[in-house]
mmCIF file of C-alpha atoms and ligand atoms in Angstrom:
data_model
loop_
_atom_site.group_PDB
_atom_site.id
_atom_site.type_symbol
_atom_site.label_atom_id
_atom_site.label_comp_id
_atom_site.label_asym_id
_atom_site.label_seq_id
_atom_site.Cartn_x
_atom_site.Cartn_y
_atom_site.Cartn_z
ATOM 1 C CA MET A 27 -32.860 2.204 2.677
ATOM 2 C CA ARG A 28 -29.578 0.330 2.835
ATOM 3 C CA LYS A 29 -26.682 2.216 4.401
ATOM 4 C CA ILE A 30 -23.134 2.219 2.982
ATOM 5 C CA LYS A 31 -21.868 1.293 6.441
ATOM 6 C CA GLU A 32 -23.725 -2.047 6.330
ATOM 7 C CA LEU A 33 -21.738 -3.068 3.257
ATOM 8 C CA GLY A 34 -18.346 -1.668 4.287
ATOM 9 C CA GLU A 35 -15.751 -0.385 1.797
ATOM 10 C CA PHE A 36 -15.075 -3.665 0.023
ATOM 11 C CA GLY A 37 -18.699 -4.824 0.164
ATOM 12 C CA LEU A 38 -19.720 -1.558 -1.481
ATOM 13 C CA ILE A 39 -17.123 -1.912 -4.257
ATOM 14 C CA HIS A 40 -18.332 -5.481 -4.867
ATOM 15 C CA HIS A 41 -21.982 -4.379 -4.841
ATOM 16 C CA LEU A 42 -21.372 -1.602 -7.377
ATOM 17 C CA SER A 43 -18.980 -3.469 -9.646
ATOM 18 C CA SER A 44 -21.149 -6.606 -9.877
ATOM 19 C CA ARG A 45 -23.714 -4.523 -11.813
ATOM 20 C CA LEU A 46 -21.189 -3.601 -14.514
ATOM 21 C CA LYS A 47 -21.394 -6.170 -17.284
ATOM 22 C CA PHE A 48 -19.266 -4.816 -20.137
ATOM 23 C CA ARG A 49 -15.700 -6.089 -20.284
ATOM 24 C CA ALA A 50 -13.247 -5.051 -22.999
ATOM 25 C CA SER A 51 -12.207 -8.145 -24.944
ATOM 26 C CA ASP A 52 -8.493 -7.501 -24.331
ATOM 27 C CA SER A 53 -8.731 -6.872 -20.546
ATOM 28 C CA ILE A 54 -6.303 -8.933 -18.514
ATOM 29 C CA LEU A 55 -7.556 -7.596 -15.159
ATOM 30 C CA GLY A 56 -10.443 -5.261 -14.296
ATOM 31 C CA ILE A 57 -11.771 -4.290 -10.865
ATOM 32 C CA GLY A 58 -10.411 -6.184 -7.880
ATOM 33 C CA ASP A 59 -6.628 -5.907 -7.863
ATOM 34 C CA ASP A 60 -4.206 -3.028 -7.223
ATOM 35 C CA CYS A 61 -4.423 -2.009 -10.903
ATOM 36 C CA ALA A 62 -6.389 -2.824 -14.028
ATOM 37 C CA VAL A 63 -4.201 -4.448 -16.717
ATOM 38 C CA TYR A 64 -4.412 -4.664 -20.522
ATOM 39 C CA PRO A 65 -1.871 -5.372 -23.259
ATOM 40 C CA VAL A 66 -0.473 -2.480 -25.318
ATOM 41 C CA LYS A 67 1.851 -4.477 -27.557
ATOM 42 C CA PRO A 68 3.139 -8.055 -27.563
ATOM 43 C CA GLY A 69 4.986 -8.673 -24.299
ATOM 44 C CA MET A 70 4.028 -5.321 -22.706
ATOM 45 C CA ASN A 71 1.020 -4.407 -20.557
ATOM 46 C CA GLU A 72 -0.306 -1.126 -19.272
ATOM 47 C CA VAL A 73 -1.316 -0.973 -15.577
ATOM 48 C CA ILE A 74 -3.626 1.780 -14.330
ATOM 49 C CA SER A 75 -4.941 2.848 -10.946
ATOM 50 C CA THR A 76 -6.387 5.861 -9.157
ATOM 51 C CA ASP A 77 -6.264 6.992 -5.518
ATOM 52 C CA ALA A 78 -7.903 9.884 -3.672
ATOM 53 C CA LEU A 79 -6.676 11.717 -0.584
ATOM 54 C CA VAL A 80 -9.311 13.676 1.325
ATOM 55 C CA GLU A 81 -8.544 16.343 3.925
ATOM 56 C CA ASN A 82 -9.216 15.181 7.509
ATOM 57 C CA ILE A 83 -9.568 11.555 6.348
ATOM 58 C CA HIS A 84 -6.136 10.936 4.799
ATOM 59 C CA PHE A 85 -4.274 14.022 5.979
ATOM 60 C CA LYS A 86 -4.602 17.058 8.214
ATOM 61 C CA LEU A 87 -3.186 20.366 7.034
ATOM 62 C CA SER A 88 -2.110 21.043 10.634
ATOM 63 C CA THR A 89 0.247 18.028 10.744
ATOM 64 C CA THR A 90 1.774 17.949 7.260
ATOM 65 C CA THR A 91 3.421 20.407 4.880
ATOM 66 C CA PRO A 92 2.114 21.001 1.356
ATOM 67 C CA GLU A 93 5.391 19.637 -0.083
ATOM 68 C CA ALA A 94 5.108 16.412 1.957
ATOM 69 C CA LEU A 95 1.435 16.087 1.011
ATOM 70 C CA GLY A 96 2.369 16.374 -2.668
ATOM 71 C CA ARG A 97 5.028 13.696 -2.313
ATOM 72 C CA LYS A 98 2.681 11.372 -0.408
ATOM 73 C CA ALA A 99 -0.256 11.800 -2.820
ATOM 74 C CA LEU A 100 1.984 10.583 -5.633
ATOM 75 C CA SER A 101 3.834 7.901 -3.655
ATOM 76 C CA VAL A 102 0.640 6.105 -2.604
ATOM 77 C CA SER A 103 -0.467 5.941 -6.248
ATOM 78 C CA LEU A 104 2.934 4.769 -7.481
ATOM 79 C CA SER A 105 2.740 2.071 -4.811
ATOM 80 C CA ASP A 106 -0.227 0.480 -6.607
ATOM 81 C CA ILE A 107 1.838 0.256 -9.806
ATOM 82 C CA ALA A 108 4.716 -1.267 -7.812
ATOM 83 C CA ALA A 109 2.254 -3.789 -6.345
ATOM 84 C CA MET A 110 1.699 -5.165 -9.863
ATOM 85 C CA GLY A 111 5.438 -5.315 -10.612
ATOM 86 C CA GLY A 112 5.067 -2.314 -12.915
ATOM 87 C CA THR A 113 7.016 0.860 -13.690
ATOM 88 C CA PRO A 114 5.016 4.109 -13.353
ATOM 89 C CA LYS A 115 5.114 6.372 -16.414
ATOM 90 C CA ARG A 116 2.391 9.048 -16.321
ATOM 91 C CA ILE A 117 -0.012 10.571 -13.810
ATOM 92 C CA LEU A 118 -3.130 12.739 -13.961
ATOM 93 C CA VAL A 119 -3.950 14.917 -10.938
ATOM 94 C CA THR A 120 -7.397 16.212 -9.981
ATOM 95 C CA LEU A 121 -7.677 18.923 -7.339
ATOM 96 C CA GLY A 122 -10.893 19.781 -5.441
ATOM 97 C CA LEU A 123 -10.302 23.257 -4.030
ATOM 98 C CA PRO A 124 -12.234 25.118 -1.331
ATOM 99 C CA GLU A 125 -11.735 28.921 -1.331
ATOM 100 C CA ARG A 126 -9.338 28.922 1.639
ATOM 101 C CA ILE A 127 -6.581 27.091 -0.319
ATOM 102 C CA SER A 128 -3.991 29.613 -1.580
ATOM 103 C CA VAL A 129 -1.849 29.679 -4.703
ATOM 104 C CA SER A 130 1.322 29.573 -2.606
ATOM 105 C CA PHE A 131 0.021 26.397 -0.904
ATOM 106 C CA LEU A 132 -0.551 24.831 -4.336
ATOM 107 C CA ASP A 133 2.906 25.934 -5.522
ATOM 108 C CA LYS A 134 4.395 24.023 -2.600
ATOM 109 C CA LEU A 135 2.128 21.021 -3.272
ATOM 110 C CA TYR A 136 3.413 20.994 -6.856
ATOM 111 C CA SER A 137 7.028 21.183 -5.600
ATOM 112 C CA GLY A 138 6.269 17.907 -3.839
ATOM 113 C CA PHE A 139 4.752 16.459 -7.051
ATOM 114 C CA ASN A 140 7.799 17.626 -8.998
ATOM 115 C CA GLU A 141 10.217 15.927 -6.631
ATOM 116 C CA ILE A 142 8.521 12.539 -6.957
ATOM 117 C CA CYS A 143 8.090 12.909 -10.729
ATOM 118 C CA ASN A 144 11.827 13.597 -11.102
ATOM 119 C CA GLN A 145 12.801 10.814 -8.718
ATOM 120 C CA TYR A 146 10.720 8.137 -10.456
ATOM 121 C CA LYS A 147 10.878 9.579 -13.987
ATOM 122 C CA VAL A 148 7.096 9.996 -14.099
ATOM 123 C CA GLU A 149 5.373 12.686 -16.183
ATOM 124 C CA LEU A 150 2.503 14.692 -14.691
ATOM 125 C CA ALA A 151 0.542 14.718 -17.934
ATOM 126 C CA GLY A 152 -2.762 16.367 -17.005
ATOM 127 C CA GLY A 153 -5.688 16.313 -14.634
ATOM 128 C CA ASP A 154 -8.644 18.446 -13.628
ATOM 129 C CA THR A 155 -9.214 21.408 -11.276
ATOM 130 C CA VAL A 156 -12.593 21.998 -9.660
ATOM 131 C CA SER A 157 -13.973 24.026 -6.780
ATOM 132 C CA SER A 158 -15.211 22.142 -3.756
ATOM 133 C CA PRO A 159 -17.555 23.683 -1.146
ATOM 134 C CA LYS A 160 -15.697 22.603 2.010
ATOM 135 C CA CYS A 161 -13.470 19.657 1.461
ATOM 136 C CA PHE A 162 -9.991 19.790 -0.065
ATOM 137 C CA PHE A 163 -9.142 16.621 -1.995
ATOM 138 C CA ILE A 164 -6.516 15.332 -4.375
ATOM 139 C CA ASN A 165 -7.002 12.456 -6.781
ATOM 140 C CA VAL A 166 -4.091 10.886 -8.614
ATOM 141 C CA ALA A 167 -4.542 8.504 -11.535
ATOM 142 C CA VAL A 168 -1.409 6.661 -12.591
ATOM 143 C CA ILE A 169 -0.468 4.672 -15.669
ATOM 144 C CA GLY A 170 2.500 2.346 -15.783
ATOM 145 C CA GLU A 171 4.020 -0.488 -17.782
ATOM 146 C CA ALA A 172 4.647 -4.083 -16.833
ATOM 147 C CA LYS A 173 6.132 -6.956 -18.812
ATOM 148 C CA ARG A 174 5.308 -9.462 -16.090
ATOM 149 C CA VAL A 175 2.219 -8.713 -13.984
ATOM 150 C CA PHE A 176 1.969 -9.886 -10.367
ATOM 151 C CA THR A 177 -1.635 -10.115 -9.149
ATOM 152 C CA ARG A 178 -3.311 -10.958 -5.833
ATOM 153 C CA LYS A 179 -4.382 -14.325 -7.232
ATOM 154 C CA GLY A 180 -1.956 -17.213 -7.566
ATOM 155 C CA ALA A 181 -0.547 -17.952 -4.090
ATOM 156 C CA LYS A 182 -0.297 -21.726 -3.499
ATOM 157 C CA PRO A 183 -0.210 -23.730 -0.241
ATOM 158 C CA GLY A 184 3.444 -24.113 0.765
ATOM 159 C CA ASP A 185 4.509 -20.799 -0.821
ATOM 160 C CA LEU A 186 6.464 -18.527 1.490
ATOM 161 C CA ILE A 187 5.269 -14.994 2.340
ATOM 162 C CA PHE A 188 7.677 -12.049 2.202
ATOM 163 C CA VAL A 189 7.510 -8.317 2.931
ATOM 164 C CA THR A 190 9.900 -5.543 1.948
ATOM 165 C CA GLY A 191 11.143 -3.020 4.526
ATOM 166 C CA THR A 192 9.679 -2.775 8.030
ATOM 167 C CA LEU A 193 6.112 -2.751 9.381
ATOM 168 C CA GLY A 194 4.325 -0.419 11.788
ATOM 169 C CA ASP A 195 6.525 2.691 11.441
ATOM 170 C CA SER A 196 3.837 4.707 9.654
ATOM 171 C CA SER A 197 1.004 3.951 12.082
ATOM 172 C CA LEU A 198 3.275 4.617 15.074
ATOM 173 C CA GLY A 199 4.351 7.875 13.386
ATOM 174 C CA LEU A 200 0.674 8.841 13.059
ATOM 175 C CA LYS A 201 0.091 8.105 16.760
ATOM 176 C CA LEU A 202 3.039 10.366 17.654
ATOM 177 C CA LEU A 203 1.731 13.128 15.367
ATOM 178 C CA ASP A 204 -1.724 12.932 16.967
ATOM 179 C CA LYS A 205 -0.163 13.167 20.434
ATOM 180 C CA LYS A 206 2.052 16.050 19.230
ATOM 181 C CA LYS A 207 5.175 14.100 20.216
ATOM 182 C CA LYS A 208 7.360 15.421 17.453
ATOM 183 C CA GLY A 209 10.699 15.730 19.311
ATOM 184 C CA GLY A 210 13.635 13.311 19.315
ATOM 185 C CA LYS A 211 15.397 11.428 16.513
ATOM 186 C CA ASP A 212 13.274 8.263 16.714
ATOM 187 C CA ASN A 213 9.960 10.150 16.709
ATOM 188 C CA LYS A 214 11.114 12.260 13.772
ATOM 189 C CA LEU A 215 11.996 9.212 11.690
ATOM 190 C CA LEU A 216 8.682 7.466 12.461
ATOM 191 C CA ILE A 217 6.678 10.617 11.629
ATOM 192 C CA GLU A 218 8.680 10.986 8.424
ATOM 193 C CA ARG A 219 7.756 7.382 7.484
ATOM 194 C CA HIS A 220 4.092 8.367 7.883
ATOM 195 C CA LEU A 221 4.243 11.669 6.032
ATOM 196 C CA ASN A 222 6.721 10.622 3.382
ATOM 197 C CA PRO A 223 6.282 6.929 2.530
ATOM 198 C CA THR A 224 8.464 5.321 -0.127
ATOM 199 C CA ALA A 225 6.744 3.581 -3.024
ATOM 200 C CA ARG A 226 8.618 0.302 -3.517
ATOM 201 C CA VAL A 227 9.093 0.813 -7.246
ATOM 202 C CA GLN A 228 12.760 -0.196 -7.107
ATOM 203 C CA GLU A 229 11.938 -3.437 -5.275
ATOM 204 C CA ALA A 230 9.106 -4.211 -7.716
ATOM 205 C CA GLY A 231 11.591 -3.727 -10.566
ATOM 206 C CA ILE A 232 14.011 -6.201 -8.994
ATOM 207 C CA LEU A 233 11.244 -8.809 -8.756
ATOM 208 C CA ALA A 234 9.956 -8.119 -12.273
ATOM 209 C CA ARG A 235 13.410 -8.385 -13.882
ATOM 210 C CA SER A 236 14.291 -11.555 -11.963
ATOM 211 C CA SER A 237 13.297 -15.067 -12.958
ATOM 212 C CA ILE A 238 11.741 -15.599 -9.491
ATOM 213 C CA ASN A 239 8.279 -17.168 -9.660
ATOM 214 C CA ILE A 240 6.315 -14.518 -7.717
ATOM 215 C CA THR A 241 2.910 -16.188 -7.286
ATOM 216 C CA SER A 242 1.040 -13.167 -5.838
ATOM 217 C CA MET A 243 1.684 -9.601 -4.717
ATOM 218 C CA ILE A 244 -0.070 -6.601 -3.103
ATOM 219 C CA ASP A 245 1.100 -3.392 -1.433
ATOM 220 C CA ILE A 246 0.357 -2.974 2.272
ATOM 221 C CA SER A 247 -1.880 0.078 2.475
ATOM 222 C CA ASP A 248 -4.512 -1.113 4.981
ATOM 223 C CA GLY A 249 -2.336 -3.252 7.277
ATOM 224 C CA LEU A 250 -0.451 -6.560 6.849
ATOM 225 C CA VAL A 251 -3.345 -8.794 7.917
ATOM 226 C CA GLN A 252 -6.064 -7.101 5.870
ATOM 227 C CA ASP A 253 -3.898 -7.034 2.748
ATOM 228 C CA LEU A 254 -2.837 -10.662 3.297
ATOM 229 C CA TYR A 255 -6.548 -11.527 3.469
ATOM 230 C CA HIS A 256 -6.934 -9.921 0.022
ATOM 231 C CA ILE A 257 -4.266 -12.293 -1.345
ATOM 232 C CA CYS A 258 -5.854 -15.264 0.463
ATOM 233 C CA LYS A 259 -9.348 -14.521 -0.860
ATOM 234 C CA ALA A 260 -8.171 -13.972 -4.431
ATOM 235 C CA SER A 261 -5.987 -17.096 -4.308
ATOM 236 C CA LYS A 262 -8.469 -19.254 -2.305
ATOM 237 C CA VAL A 263 -5.833 -20.150 0.289
ATOM 238 C CA GLY A 264 -4.999 -19.341 3.918
ATOM 239 C CA ALA A 265 -1.850 -18.074 5.609
ATOM 240 C CA ARG A 266 0.172 -18.441 8.782
ATOM 241 C CA ILE A 267 2.446 -15.639 9.924
ATOM 242 C CA PHE A 268 4.996 -15.733 12.720
ATOM 243 C CA GLN A 269 5.109 -13.105 15.464
ATOM 244 C CA ASP A 270 8.870 -13.454 15.769
ATOM 245 C CA LYS A 271 9.494 -12.811 12.099
ATOM 246 C CA LEU A 272 7.607 -9.518 11.631
ATOM 247 C CA PRO A 273 10.271 -6.961 10.600
ATOM 248 C CA HIS A 274 10.410 -3.704 12.530
ATOM 249 C CA SER A 275 12.823 -0.814 12.735
ATOM 250 C CA PRO A 276 14.988 -0.132 15.826
ATOM 251 C CA GLU A 277 13.203 3.258 16.111
ATOM 252 C CA PHE A 278 9.849 1.427 16.253
ATOM 253 C CA ALA A 279 11.028 -1.012 18.947
ATOM 254 C CA ARG A 280 12.595 1.714 21.114
ATOM 255 C CA THR A 281 9.541 3.986 20.897
ATOM 256 C CA CYS A 282 7.032 1.208 21.691
ATOM 257 C CA ASP A 283 9.193 0.298 24.699
ATOM 258 C CA LYS A 284 9.611 3.864 25.902
ATOM 259 C CA ASP A 285 5.954 4.861 25.506
ATOM 260 C CA SER A 286 4.514 1.459 26.614
ATOM 261 C CA ILE A 287 2.732 0.964 23.278
ATOM 262 C CA PRO A 288 1.968 -2.704 22.417
ATOM 263 C CA PRO A 289 3.839 -3.285 19.134
ATOM 264 C CA LEU A 290 1.873 -6.269 17.791
ATOM 265 C CA PRO A 291 -1.378 -4.486 16.756
ATOM 266 C CA LEU A 292 0.685 -1.892 14.866
ATOM 267 C CA LEU A 293 2.774 -4.553 13.111
ATOM 268 C CA LEU A 294 -0.317 -6.546 12.122
ATOM 269 C CA ASN A 295 -2.902 -3.855 11.387
ATOM 270 C CA GLY A 296 -1.100 -0.521 11.156
ATOM 271 C CA GLY A 297 -1.840 0.930 7.740
ATOM 272 C CA GLU A 298 0.107 2.971 5.204
ATOM 273 C CA ASP A 299 3.376 1.043 5.268
ATOM 274 C CA TYR A 300 3.299 0.839 1.453
ATOM 275 C CA GLU A 301 5.634 -2.153 1.642
ATOM 276 C CA LEU A 302 5.238 -5.008 -0.845
ATOM 277 C CA LEU A 303 3.725 -8.267 0.384
ATOM 278 C CA PHE A 304 4.335 -11.217 -1.945
ATOM 279 C CA THR A 305 4.554 -14.999 -2.172
ATOM 280 C CA LEU A 306 6.873 -17.447 -3.906
ATOM 281 C CA PRO A 307 7.732 -21.162 -3.780
ATOM 282 C CA ALA A 308 10.625 -22.099 -1.460
ATOM 283 C CA ASP A 309 12.987 -22.857 -4.375
ATOM 284 C CA GLY A 310 13.078 -19.131 -5.277
ATOM 285 C CA VAL A 311 14.221 -17.887 -1.880
ATOM 286 C CA LYS A 312 18.001 -18.095 -2.517
ATOM 287 C CA ASN A 313 17.655 -16.061 -5.688
ATOM 288 C CA LEU A 314 15.383 -13.539 -3.942
ATOM 289 C CA ASN A 315 17.800 -12.999 -1.060
ATOM 290 C CA ARG A 316 20.739 -12.669 -3.460
ATOM 291 C CA GLN A 317 18.974 -10.003 -5.551
ATOM 292 C CA PHE A 318 17.845 -7.960 -2.536
ATOM 293 C CA LEU A 319 21.223 -8.215 -0.819
ATOM 294 C CA LYS A 320 22.892 -6.936 -3.991
ATOM 295 C CA ALA A 321 20.493 -3.966 -4.134
ATOM 296 C CA LYS A 322 20.942 -3.389 -0.358
ATOM 297 C CA VAL A 323 17.182 -3.504 0.319
ATOM 298 C CA LEU A 324 15.470 -5.337 3.133
ATOM 299 C CA VAL A 325 13.208 -8.315 2.508
ATOM 300 C CA THR A 326 11.918 -10.687 5.212
ATOM 301 C CA GLN A 327 9.997 -13.945 5.230
ATOM 302 C CA VAL A 328 7.028 -13.487 7.578
ATOM 303 C CA GLY A 329 5.012 -16.649 7.027
ATOM 304 C CA GLU A 330 3.683 -19.313 4.684
ATOM 305 C CA ILE A 331 0.589 -19.984 2.620
ATOM 306 C CA THR A 332 -1.686 -22.746 3.939
ATOM 307 C CA LEU A 333 -4.471 -24.884 2.508
ATOM 308 C CA LYS A 334 -7.413 -23.671 4.592
ATOM 309 C CA PRO A 335 -9.137 -20.932 2.581
ATOM 310 C CA ARG A 336 -9.641 -17.453 4.045
ATOM 311 C CA LYS A 337 -7.958 -18.191 7.352
ATOM 312 C CA VAL A 338 -4.996 -16.099 8.440
ATOM 313 C CA SER A 339 -3.398 -17.200 11.698
ATOM 314 C CA LEU A 340 -0.560 -15.949 13.850
ATOM 315 C CA ALA A 341 1.995 -18.274 15.438
ATOM 316 C CA MET A 342 2.814 -16.520 18.695
ATOM 317 C CA ARG A 343 6.182 -16.406 20.410
ATOM 318 C CA ASP A 344 4.814 -18.592 23.268
ATOM 319 C CA GLY A 345 3.971 -21.461 20.882
ATOM 320 C CA THR A 346 0.207 -20.812 20.676
ATOM 321 C CA THR A 347 -1.624 -19.954 17.465
ATOM 322 C CA GLU A 348 -4.532 -17.551 17.050
ATOM 323 C CA THR A 349 -6.810 -16.775 14.121
ATOM 324 C CA LEU A 350 -6.568 -13.157 13.030
ATOM 325 C CA SER A 351 -9.594 -11.065 12.204
ATOM 326 C CA GLU A 352 -9.759 -9.485 8.796
ATOM 327 C CA SER A 353 -11.561 -6.402 9.964
ATOM 328 C CA GLU A 354 -8.938 -4.826 12.242
ATOM 329 C CA GLY A 355 -7.220 -3.003 9.345
ATOM 330 C CA PHE A 356 -8.376 0.193 7.697
ATOM 331 C CA ASN A 357 -11.904 0.369 6.205
ATOM 332 C CA HIS A 358 -13.377 3.704 5.128
ATOM 333 C CA PHE A 359 -16.899 2.959 6.421
HETATM 334 P P1 ADP B 424 -6.175 0.071 -3.094
HETATM 335 O O1 ADP B 424 -6.308 -0.095 -1.607
HETATM 336 O O2 ADP B 424 -5.094 -0.777 -3.685
HETATM 337 O O3 ADP B 424 -6.127 1.508 -3.545
HETATM 338 P P2 ADP B 424 -9.007 -0.292 -3.239
HETATM 339 O O4 ADP B 424 -9.180 -1.100 -2.019
HETATM 340 O O5 ADP B 424 -9.290 1.157 -3.203
HETATM 341 O O6 ADP B 424 -7.518 -0.517 -3.772
HETATM 342 O O7 ADP B 424 -9.864 -0.914 -4.414
HETATM 343 C C1 ADP B 424 -9.967 -2.306 -4.616
HETATM 344 C C2 ADP B 424 -10.392 -2.549 -6.051
HETATM 345 O O8 ADP B 424 -11.692 -1.986 -6.314
HETATM 346 C C3 ADP B 424 -9.479 -1.929 -7.098
HETATM 347 O O9 ADP B 424 -9.421 -2.813 -8.195
HETATM 348 C C4 ADP B 424 -10.175 -0.642 -7.480
HETATM 349 O O10 ADP B 424 -9.865 -0.239 -8.798
HETATM 350 C C5 ADP B 424 -11.643 -1.033 -7.366
HETATM 351 N N1 ADP B 424 -12.535 0.100 -7.018
HETATM 352 C C6 ADP B 424 -12.465 0.918 -5.922
HETATM 353 N N2 ADP B 424 -13.457 1.822 -5.912
HETATM 354 C C7 ADP B 424 -14.216 1.589 -7.011
HETATM 355 C C8 ADP B 424 -15.386 2.194 -7.579
HETATM 356 N N3 ADP B 424 -16.008 3.230 -6.983
HETATM 357 N N4 ADP B 424 -15.889 1.676 -8.746
HETATM 358 C C9 ADP B 424 -15.270 0.650 -9.344
HETATM 359 N N5 ADP B 424 -14.159 0.036 -8.874
HETATM 360 C C10 ADP B 424 -13.623 0.490 -7.733
HETATM 361 MG MG1 MG B 425 -3.232 -1.360 -3.469
#
């Protein structure tokens, strides 16, 4: 009998989805991107996605609060809508509840949901509640709208690669949580970035409203390199990124220094940044920088798209180049 582990997460999804033959005639995108997409009226598409968080895989009740868990469960789903250039509108929440979960815990979880719903003007419009023998899980399905849709496919050789925000904070925050190093301003900020990530809905809106020719986009949930590989595979191109250009926060740099943690693996493969990773031709860069400067949000060029399919390489500070492995990022199996 074949084991799930042999296929891996993405191999399994491919294996299962390749057996599904029916496609709705109006589908713009089905399985394989951050969201499925279909038109709802001329010039407007709906984008839909779903994400599950499972206790002791995605979170530990000993290291988070119910409010923060509620915020994060929603933020990671909204991030998939942002990754398509969409605006989230409605969510459905399914809870799998073992007996030990209390009503007061769920009240606090829903306070977290409420906060994010108010912040992003998203309606929690339904869901499902079931008992679960041991494992506590939350599933969030989200529906949004997008006039222009940015997919993983479309990056061209010569396009430049950009990311919003900074990389590595979340995975360093997780390391600190695991080591119970919760004291100090820097540690607190990094842990907060892990427990309370920001969905880049505002940034996606800037890109969607602009005339910039975004050729591909994804959100970084499994690490920069793994998610860049997703763009490269879908677009049949390669990529080169530059060690010196990877954006990081001062808190990240100070903590890596202080605790002798090598920063590069976290910048390249640390998951759960929920930043946007996208590509555009060089003639759009001035416009991009102007828009992001105006909105006071960080955007950084980290590399360029190359001809050689499926090869992501890193130009190191010392002038050498190395090919990066796809499999260092997060994979469930
Ligand atoms: P993300 O990391 O953005 O949440 P995933 O890596 O979970 O996306 O999924 C990749 C693609 O595969 C998405 O298009 C998703 O909808 C699809 N997918 C994931 N799991 C399944 C499944 N069990 N059946 C069908 N499609 C799936
Ligand atoms: Mg995604």
